[in-house]
mmCIF file of C-alpha atoms in Angstrom:
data_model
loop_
_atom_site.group_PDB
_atom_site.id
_atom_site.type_symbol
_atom_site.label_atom_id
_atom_site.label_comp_id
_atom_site.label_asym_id
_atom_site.label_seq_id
_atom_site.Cartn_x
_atom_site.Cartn_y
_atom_site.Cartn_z
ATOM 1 C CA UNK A 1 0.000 0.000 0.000
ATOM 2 C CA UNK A 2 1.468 3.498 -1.199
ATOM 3 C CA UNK A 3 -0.996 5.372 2.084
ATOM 4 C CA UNK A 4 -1.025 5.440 5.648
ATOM 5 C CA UNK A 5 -5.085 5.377 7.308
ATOM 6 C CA UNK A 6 -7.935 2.630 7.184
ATOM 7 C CA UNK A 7 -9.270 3.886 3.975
ATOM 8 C CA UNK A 8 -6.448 4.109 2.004
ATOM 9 C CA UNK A 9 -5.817 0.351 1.833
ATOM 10 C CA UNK A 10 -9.367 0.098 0.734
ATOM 11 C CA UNK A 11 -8.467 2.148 -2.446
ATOM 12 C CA UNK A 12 -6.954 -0.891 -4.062
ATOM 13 C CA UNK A 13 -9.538 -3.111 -3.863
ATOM 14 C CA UNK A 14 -12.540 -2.827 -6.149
ATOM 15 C CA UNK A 15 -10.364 -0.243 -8.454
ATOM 16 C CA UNK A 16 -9.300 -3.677 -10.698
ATOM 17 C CA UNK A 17 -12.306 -4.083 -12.722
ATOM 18 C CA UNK A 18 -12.728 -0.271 -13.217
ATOM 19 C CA UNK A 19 -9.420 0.235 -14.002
ATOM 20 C CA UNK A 20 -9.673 -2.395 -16.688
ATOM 21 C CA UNK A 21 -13.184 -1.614 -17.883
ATOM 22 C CA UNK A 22 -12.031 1.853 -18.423
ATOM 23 C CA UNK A 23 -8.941 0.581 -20.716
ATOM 24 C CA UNK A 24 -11.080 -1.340 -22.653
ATOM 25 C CA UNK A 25 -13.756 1.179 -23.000
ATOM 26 C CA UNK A 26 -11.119 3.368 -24.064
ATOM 27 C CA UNK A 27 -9.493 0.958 -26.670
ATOM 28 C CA UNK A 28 -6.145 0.496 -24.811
ATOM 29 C CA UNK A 29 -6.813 -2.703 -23.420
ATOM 30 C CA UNK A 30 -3.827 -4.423 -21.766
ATOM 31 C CA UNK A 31 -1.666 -1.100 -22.314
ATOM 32 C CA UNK A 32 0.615 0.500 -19.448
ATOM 33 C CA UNK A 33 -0.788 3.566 -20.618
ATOM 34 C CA UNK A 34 -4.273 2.789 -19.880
ATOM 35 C CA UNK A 35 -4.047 0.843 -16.997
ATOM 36 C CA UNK A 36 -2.014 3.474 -15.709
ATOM 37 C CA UNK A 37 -4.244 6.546 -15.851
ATOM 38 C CA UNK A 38 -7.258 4.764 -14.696
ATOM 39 C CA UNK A 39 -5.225 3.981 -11.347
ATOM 40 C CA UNK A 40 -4.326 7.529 -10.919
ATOM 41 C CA UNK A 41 -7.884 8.545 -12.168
ATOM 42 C CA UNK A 42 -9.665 5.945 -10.015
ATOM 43 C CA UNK A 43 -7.638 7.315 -6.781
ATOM 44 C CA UNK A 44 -9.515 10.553 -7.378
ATOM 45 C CA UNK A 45 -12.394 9.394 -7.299
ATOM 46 C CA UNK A 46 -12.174 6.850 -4.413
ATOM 47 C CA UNK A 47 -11.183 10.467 -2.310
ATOM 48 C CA UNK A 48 -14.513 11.847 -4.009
ATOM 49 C CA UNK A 49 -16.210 8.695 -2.749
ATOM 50 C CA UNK A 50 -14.560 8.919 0.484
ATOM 51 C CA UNK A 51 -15.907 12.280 0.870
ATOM 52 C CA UNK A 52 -18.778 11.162 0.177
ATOM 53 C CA UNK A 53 -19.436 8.490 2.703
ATOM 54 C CA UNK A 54 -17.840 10.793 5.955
ATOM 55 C CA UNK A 55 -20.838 13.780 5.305
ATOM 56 C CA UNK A 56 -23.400 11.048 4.899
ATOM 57 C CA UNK A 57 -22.180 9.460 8.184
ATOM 58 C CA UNK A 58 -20.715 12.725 10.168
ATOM 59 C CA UNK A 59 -22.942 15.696 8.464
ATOM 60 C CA UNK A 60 -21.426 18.052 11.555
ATOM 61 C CA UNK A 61 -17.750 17.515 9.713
ATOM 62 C CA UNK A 62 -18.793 17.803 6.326
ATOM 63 C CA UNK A 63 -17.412 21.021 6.526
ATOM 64 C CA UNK A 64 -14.509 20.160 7.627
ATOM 65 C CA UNK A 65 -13.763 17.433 4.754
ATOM 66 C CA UNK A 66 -15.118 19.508 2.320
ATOM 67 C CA UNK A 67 -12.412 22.141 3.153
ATOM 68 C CA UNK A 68 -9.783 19.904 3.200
ATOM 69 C CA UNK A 69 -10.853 17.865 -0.006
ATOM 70 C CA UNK A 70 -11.038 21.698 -1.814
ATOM 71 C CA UNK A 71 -7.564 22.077 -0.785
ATOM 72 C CA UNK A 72 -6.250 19.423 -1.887
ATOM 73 C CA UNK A 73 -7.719 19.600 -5.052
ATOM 74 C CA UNK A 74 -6.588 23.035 -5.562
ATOM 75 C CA UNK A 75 -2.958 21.875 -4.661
ATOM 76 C CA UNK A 76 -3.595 19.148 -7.358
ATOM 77 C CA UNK A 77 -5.773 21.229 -10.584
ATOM 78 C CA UNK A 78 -3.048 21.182 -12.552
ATOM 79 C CA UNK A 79 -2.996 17.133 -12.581
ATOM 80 C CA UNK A 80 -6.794 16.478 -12.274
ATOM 81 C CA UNK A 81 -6.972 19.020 -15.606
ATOM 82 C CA UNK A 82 -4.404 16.280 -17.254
ATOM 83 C CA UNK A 83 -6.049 13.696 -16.035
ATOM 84 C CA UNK A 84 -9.648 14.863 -16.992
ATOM 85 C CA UNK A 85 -7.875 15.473 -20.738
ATOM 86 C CA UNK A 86 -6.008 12.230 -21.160
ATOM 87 C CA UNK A 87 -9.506 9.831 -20.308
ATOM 88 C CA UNK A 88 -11.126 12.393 -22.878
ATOM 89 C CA UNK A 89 -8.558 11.951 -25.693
ATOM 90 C CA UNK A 90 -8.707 7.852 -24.744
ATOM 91 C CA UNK A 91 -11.810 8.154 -25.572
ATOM 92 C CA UNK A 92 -12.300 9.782 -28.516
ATOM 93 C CA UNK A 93 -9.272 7.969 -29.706
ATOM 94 C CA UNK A 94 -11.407 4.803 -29.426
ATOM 95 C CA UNK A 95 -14.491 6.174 -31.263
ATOM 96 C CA UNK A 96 -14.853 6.118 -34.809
ATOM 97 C CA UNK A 97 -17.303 9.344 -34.852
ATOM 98 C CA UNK A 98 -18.891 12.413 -32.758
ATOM 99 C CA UNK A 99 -22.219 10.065 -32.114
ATOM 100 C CA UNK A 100 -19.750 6.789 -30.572
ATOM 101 C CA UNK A 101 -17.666 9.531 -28.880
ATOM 102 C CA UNK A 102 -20.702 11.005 -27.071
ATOM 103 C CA UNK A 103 -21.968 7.344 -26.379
ATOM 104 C CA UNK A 104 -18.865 6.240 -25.104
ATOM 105 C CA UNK A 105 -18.693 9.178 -22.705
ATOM 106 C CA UNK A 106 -21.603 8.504 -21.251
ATOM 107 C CA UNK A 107 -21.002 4.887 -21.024
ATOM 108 C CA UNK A 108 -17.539 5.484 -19.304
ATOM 109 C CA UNK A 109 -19.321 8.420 -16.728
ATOM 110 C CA UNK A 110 -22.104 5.854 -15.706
ATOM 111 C CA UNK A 111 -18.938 3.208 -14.864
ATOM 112 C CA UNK A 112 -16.951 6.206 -12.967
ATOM 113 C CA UNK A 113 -20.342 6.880 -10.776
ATOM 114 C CA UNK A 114 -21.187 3.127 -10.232
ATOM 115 C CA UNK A 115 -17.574 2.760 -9.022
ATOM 116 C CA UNK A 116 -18.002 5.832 -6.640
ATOM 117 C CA UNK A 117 -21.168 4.896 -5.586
ATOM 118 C CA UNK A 118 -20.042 1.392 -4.761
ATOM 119 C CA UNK A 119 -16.940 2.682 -2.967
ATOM 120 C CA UNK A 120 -18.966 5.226 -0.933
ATOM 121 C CA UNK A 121 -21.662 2.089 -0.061
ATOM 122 C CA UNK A 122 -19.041 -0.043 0.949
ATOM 123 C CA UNK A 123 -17.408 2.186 3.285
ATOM 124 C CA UNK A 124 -21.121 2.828 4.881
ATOM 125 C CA UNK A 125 -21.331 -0.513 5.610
ATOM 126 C CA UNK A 126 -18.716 -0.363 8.147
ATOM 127 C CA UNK A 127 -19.223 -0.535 12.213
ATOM 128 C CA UNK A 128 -19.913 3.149 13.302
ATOM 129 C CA UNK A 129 -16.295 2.712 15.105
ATOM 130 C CA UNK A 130 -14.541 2.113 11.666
ATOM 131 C CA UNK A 131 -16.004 4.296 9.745
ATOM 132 C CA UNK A 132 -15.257 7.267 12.021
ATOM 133 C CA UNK A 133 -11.428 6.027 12.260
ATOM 134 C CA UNK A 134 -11.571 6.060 8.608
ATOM 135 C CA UNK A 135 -12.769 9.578 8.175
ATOM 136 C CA UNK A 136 -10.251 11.153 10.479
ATOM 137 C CA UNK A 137 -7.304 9.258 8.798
ATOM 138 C CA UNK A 138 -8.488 10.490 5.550
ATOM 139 C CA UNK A 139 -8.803 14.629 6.435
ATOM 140 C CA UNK A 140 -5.465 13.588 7.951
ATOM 141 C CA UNK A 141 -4.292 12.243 5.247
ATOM 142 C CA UNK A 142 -5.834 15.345 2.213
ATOM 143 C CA UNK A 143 -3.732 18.081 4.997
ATOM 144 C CA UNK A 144 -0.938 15.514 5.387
ATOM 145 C CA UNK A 145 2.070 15.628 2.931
ATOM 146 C CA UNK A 146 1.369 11.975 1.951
ATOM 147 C CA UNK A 147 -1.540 13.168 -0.408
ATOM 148 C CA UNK A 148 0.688 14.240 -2.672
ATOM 149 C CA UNK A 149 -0.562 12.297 -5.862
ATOM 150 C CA UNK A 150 2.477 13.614 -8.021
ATOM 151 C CA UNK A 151 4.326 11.163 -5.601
ATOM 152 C CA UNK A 152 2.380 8.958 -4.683
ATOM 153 C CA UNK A 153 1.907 8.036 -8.292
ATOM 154 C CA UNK A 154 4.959 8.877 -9.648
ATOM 155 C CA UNK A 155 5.626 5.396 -11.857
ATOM 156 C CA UNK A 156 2.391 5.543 -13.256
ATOM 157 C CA UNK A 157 2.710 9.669 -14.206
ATOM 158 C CA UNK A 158 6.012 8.349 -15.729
ATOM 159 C CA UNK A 159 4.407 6.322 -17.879
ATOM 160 C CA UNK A 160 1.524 8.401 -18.772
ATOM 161 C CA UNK A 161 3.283 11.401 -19.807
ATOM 162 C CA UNK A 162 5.288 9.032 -22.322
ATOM 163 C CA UNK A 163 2.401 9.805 -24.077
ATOM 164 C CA UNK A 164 2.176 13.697 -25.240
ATOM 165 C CA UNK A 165 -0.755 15.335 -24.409
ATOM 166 C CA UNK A 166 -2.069 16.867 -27.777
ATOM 167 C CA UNK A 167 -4.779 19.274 -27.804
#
């Protein structure tokens, strides 16, 4: 595990098939490229899920998280812009027209919020206990200097920007 905190070792688990699906949707199945981005892609949105699941349990620190989440992301535009770009141009690389392009979007969205949603569930379903653990150790860890992505991911950046990002 690359993170310290309860929920960060859940972020590898269940982010296989997505990570795959979204290769394949993409047309780079089996590619470093594409297996690649959706990890770093998929972390994102396990924090988003994350998020998610400590204001539905503790609505009195939703404030709190949201803050800190905001933060972070601010700290990290400039790779959640890339990010955002490269799954776009993955996907229109795979689609033969503007109609397959738009279909494939929404294809790859609904597989993005059925991941989130099923990360967010399956940290609800956690004893009270955990789930509070969880949520401190993960404001603890957006403020913390472990939530640096750029490091955190640093192989798998590697390999994506082998890859030039064309407008």
């Amino acid at each position: 595990m690359r993170a310290h905190g309860v929920w960060i070792g859940m972020l590898a688990l269940g982010m296989v098939l997505p990570a795959v699906a979204l290769a394949q949707d993409a047309g780079e199945s089996g590619s470093r490229y594409g297996a690649s981005l959706s990890r770093v892609y998929l972390a994102h949105q396990r924090l988003l899920a994350v998020r998610d699941a400590c204001t539905q349990a503790f609505p009195a620190q939703a404030k709190t998280g949201e803050k800190a989440l905001a933060s972070w992301q601010m700290r990290h535009k400039g790779l959640l812009n890339e990010l955002d770009n490269r799954v776009t141009m993955m996907i229109r690389g795979s689609s033969k027209d503007e109609k397959e392009y738009m279909r494939n979007v929404g294809k790859y969205e609904g597989s993005v919020l059925e991941y989130r949603n099923g990360e967010r569930d399956e940290l609800l379903a956690q004893p009270r206990d955990s789930m509070e653990l969880a949520c401190a150790d993960f404001h603890n860890y957006l403020i913390g200097p472990g939530s640096d992505f750029n490091r955190e991911y640093a192989e798998e950046l590697r390999v994506i920007r082998q890859r030039k990002l064309t407008k």
